[in-house]
Amino acid sequence: MKLHEYQAKAILSRYGIKIPLGHVASSPQEAQAATQAMGGKAVLKAQVHAGGRGKVGGVKVVQSPDEALQVAQAMLGKNLVTNQTGASGVPVNSLLVEELADIKRELYIAITIDRGFRGPVMIISAAGGMDIEEVSSTRPEDIHTEPIEPILGLMPFQTRRLVQKLGIEPAAARSAAQVMTSLYQIFVENDCSLVEINPLIITGDGQVIALDAKMDLEDDSLFRHADLHELRDRSQEDQLEAEAADLDIAYVNLEGDVGCLVNGAGLAMATLDVTNAAGAAPANFLDVGGGATDEKVAQAVEIILSDPKVKRVLVNVFGGILRCDVAARGVVIAYQRRNSNLPLVVRMLGTNLEEGKSILSESGLNVTFADTLTEAAQAIKQAI
Ligand code: GDP
Ligand code: MN
């Protein structure tokens, strides 16, 4: 689960990291008033679950309350498309109005889980700011990764080394080290998968301030963070993925037109590979899980059918814990509820196979059976 910048900053602030004075506005008038309260100048920042805002007009400095009104009118209620969103972007429902900062240097600092190290790492760069992605691809030597031993935590010798690598002047060194220590504490205590401050700035008078903040929480730990869970903003999520998550169905929306219903994550991934290899493109990953009932299968198929880009459906079920007749019944229920006639290719194996096949055959749906995954992929290619 992602947090908005203003929500992440509130958490940083609670852990003692300095953030600019700010106010969240959801109307142009509020943005105007907040700018007035800040002395007439401010920076307006679109609150969306995506970075890369600065490059596409999602972060704007305004010189007067009237300008804030105009800029806020232009930003609010529109979708912002950045290099981290899909083509349709994400809706801007609120703006963070912040006091202007006196930026002398922009640094990058983040903590995430590194699969290679199998633990948390702190990533830093002296070349922080909006071009960090470019730095990481063209000058990887300017980015430093520091593994953190979970049992020990981030040690003082490490923060000293990192502060030195960033070339931070003595006046700001202590605060910068403190930001690193606090960031690790935030990462651990809130079960984050990512915390990122980009830029962490050094001001003209040597203050260290988080000018931006990104925080991703580990979904599987939300049950122990009720207060954080409340910060969820569904408007920023893919609507089908949010619906699937509510139903406890593992679903990822993809680009193609073949809706895929599979049980088991490994089988689901293999299904995507085979579909691609056959020259068709999957519209989604979907693992309905082992213990699904016909109603849960129906809900999963309904998510697939409600996706407008889906033109054909591939069902690949290994009837173990989920029996073939249950899967078949679920598919038929969903097609009937949605009144759909999209072509359906079914590959089923295992318990109650014959019963499952006859439920589908007798349903009147446009169904093609396949015995092997290769046959299924060939059939889906032709089913259009
Ligand atoms: P992102 O592009 O989505 O990561 O948004 P950021 O919050 O990082 O803002 C992008 C850039 O806007 C920063 O790197 C800064 O250079 C600039 N910026 C943000 N706040 C201020 C500010 O208060 N004053 C000035 N001059 N620039 C700012
Ligand atoms: Mn940023």
PDB file of C-alpha atoms and ligand atoms in Angstrom, residues 5 43 45 50-55 59 61 98-101 103 106 129-130 198-199 211-212, ligand 1:
ATOM      1  CA  GLU A   5       3.611  12.479   0.231  1.00  0.00           C
ATOM      2  CA  VAL A  43       5.097  25.405  -3.892  1.00  0.00           C
ATOM      3  CA  LYS A  45       2.444  19.686  -5.170  1.00  0.00           C
ATOM      4  CA  ALA A  50       3.416   8.340  -8.225  1.00  0.00           C
ATOM      5  CA  GLY A  51       6.731  10.102  -8.498  1.00  0.00           C
ATOM      6  CA  GLY A  52       8.072  11.984 -11.479  1.00  0.00           C
ATOM      7  CA  ARG A  53       5.611  14.819 -10.834  1.00  0.00           C
ATOM      8  CA  GLY A  54       8.188  17.573 -11.090  1.00  0.00           C
ATOM      9  CA  LYS A  55       8.848  16.790 -14.770  1.00  0.00           C
ATOM     10  CA  VAL A  59       5.074  20.484  -8.701  1.00  0.00           C
ATOM     11  CA  VAL A  61       6.185  27.242  -7.484  1.00  0.00           C
ATOM     12  CA  GLU A  98       4.304  24.160   1.169  1.00  0.00           C
ATOM     13  CA  GLU A  99       6.564  27.012   2.137  1.00  0.00           C
ATOM     14  CA  LEU A 100       9.444  27.535  -0.290  1.00  0.00           C
ATOM     15  CA  ALA A 101      12.773  26.033   0.626  1.00  0.00           C
ATOM     16  CA  ILE A 103      17.788  24.603  -1.681  1.00  0.00           C
ATOM     17  CA  GLU A 106      19.624  17.914  -3.266  1.00  0.00           C
ATOM     18  CA  GLY A 129      16.590  15.363  -7.325  1.00  0.00           C
ATOM     19  CA  MET A 130      14.478  14.795 -10.380  1.00  0.00           C
ATOM     20  CA  ASN A 198      14.237  12.612  -2.798  1.00  0.00           C
ATOM     21  CA  PRO A 199      15.347  15.253  -2.477  1.00  0.00           C
ATOM     22  CA  LEU A 211      11.471  18.048   0.608  1.00  0.00           C
ATOM     23  CA  ASP A 212       9.737  14.960  -0.768  1.00  0.00           C
TER      24      ASP A 212
HETATM   25  P1  GDP B   1       8.719  14.367  -7.758  1.00  0.00           P
HETATM   26  O1  GDP B   1       9.186  14.921  -9.085  1.00  0.00           O
HETATM   27  O2  GDP B   1       7.375  13.703  -7.872  1.00  0.00           O
HETATM   28  O3  GDP B   1       9.726  13.472  -7.136  1.00  0.00           O
HETATM   29  O4  GDP B   1       8.471  15.618  -6.784  1.00  0.00           O
HETATM   30  P2  GDP B   1       9.460  16.376  -5.760  1.00  0.00           P
HETATM   31  O5  GDP B   1       8.727  16.652  -4.540  1.00  0.00           O
HETATM   32  O6  GDP B   1      10.745  15.653  -5.606  1.00  0.00           O
HETATM   33  O7  GDP B   1       9.712  17.764  -6.469  1.00  0.00           O
HETATM   34  C1  GDP B   1      10.441  17.851  -7.659  1.00  0.00           C
HETATM   35  C2  GDP B   1      11.418  19.003  -7.604  1.00  0.00           C
HETATM   36  O8  GDP B   1      10.738  20.221  -7.349  1.00  0.00           O
HETATM   37  C3  GDP B   1      12.453  18.905  -6.487  1.00  0.00           C
HETATM   38  O9  GDP B   1      13.551  18.095  -6.851  1.00  0.00           O
HETATM   39  C4  GDP B   1      12.860  20.349  -6.312  1.00  0.00           C
HETATM   40  O10 GDP B   1      13.915  20.678  -7.193  1.00  0.00           O
HETATM   41  C5  GDP B   1      11.619  21.126  -6.714  1.00  0.00           C
HETATM   42  N1  GDP B   1      10.981  21.692  -5.499  1.00  0.00           N
HETATM   43  C6  GDP B   1      10.196  21.058  -4.611  1.00  0.00           C
HETATM   44  N2  GDP B   1       9.892  21.892  -3.593  1.00  0.00           N
HETATM   45  C7  GDP B   1      10.528  23.074  -3.838  1.00  0.00           C
HETATM   46  C8  GDP B   1      10.648  24.321  -3.155  1.00  0.00           C
HETATM   47  O11 GDP B   1      10.117  24.537  -2.079  1.00  0.00           O
HETATM   48  N3  GDP B   1      11.390  25.260  -3.764  1.00  0.00           N
HETATM   49  C9  GDP B   1      12.001  25.091  -4.942  1.00  0.00           C
HETATM   50  N4  GDP B   1      12.707  26.053  -5.487  1.00  0.00           N
HETATM   51  N5  GDP B   1      11.936  23.921  -5.604  1.00  0.00           N
HETATM   52  C10 GDP B   1      11.203  22.927  -5.066  1.00  0.00           C
END
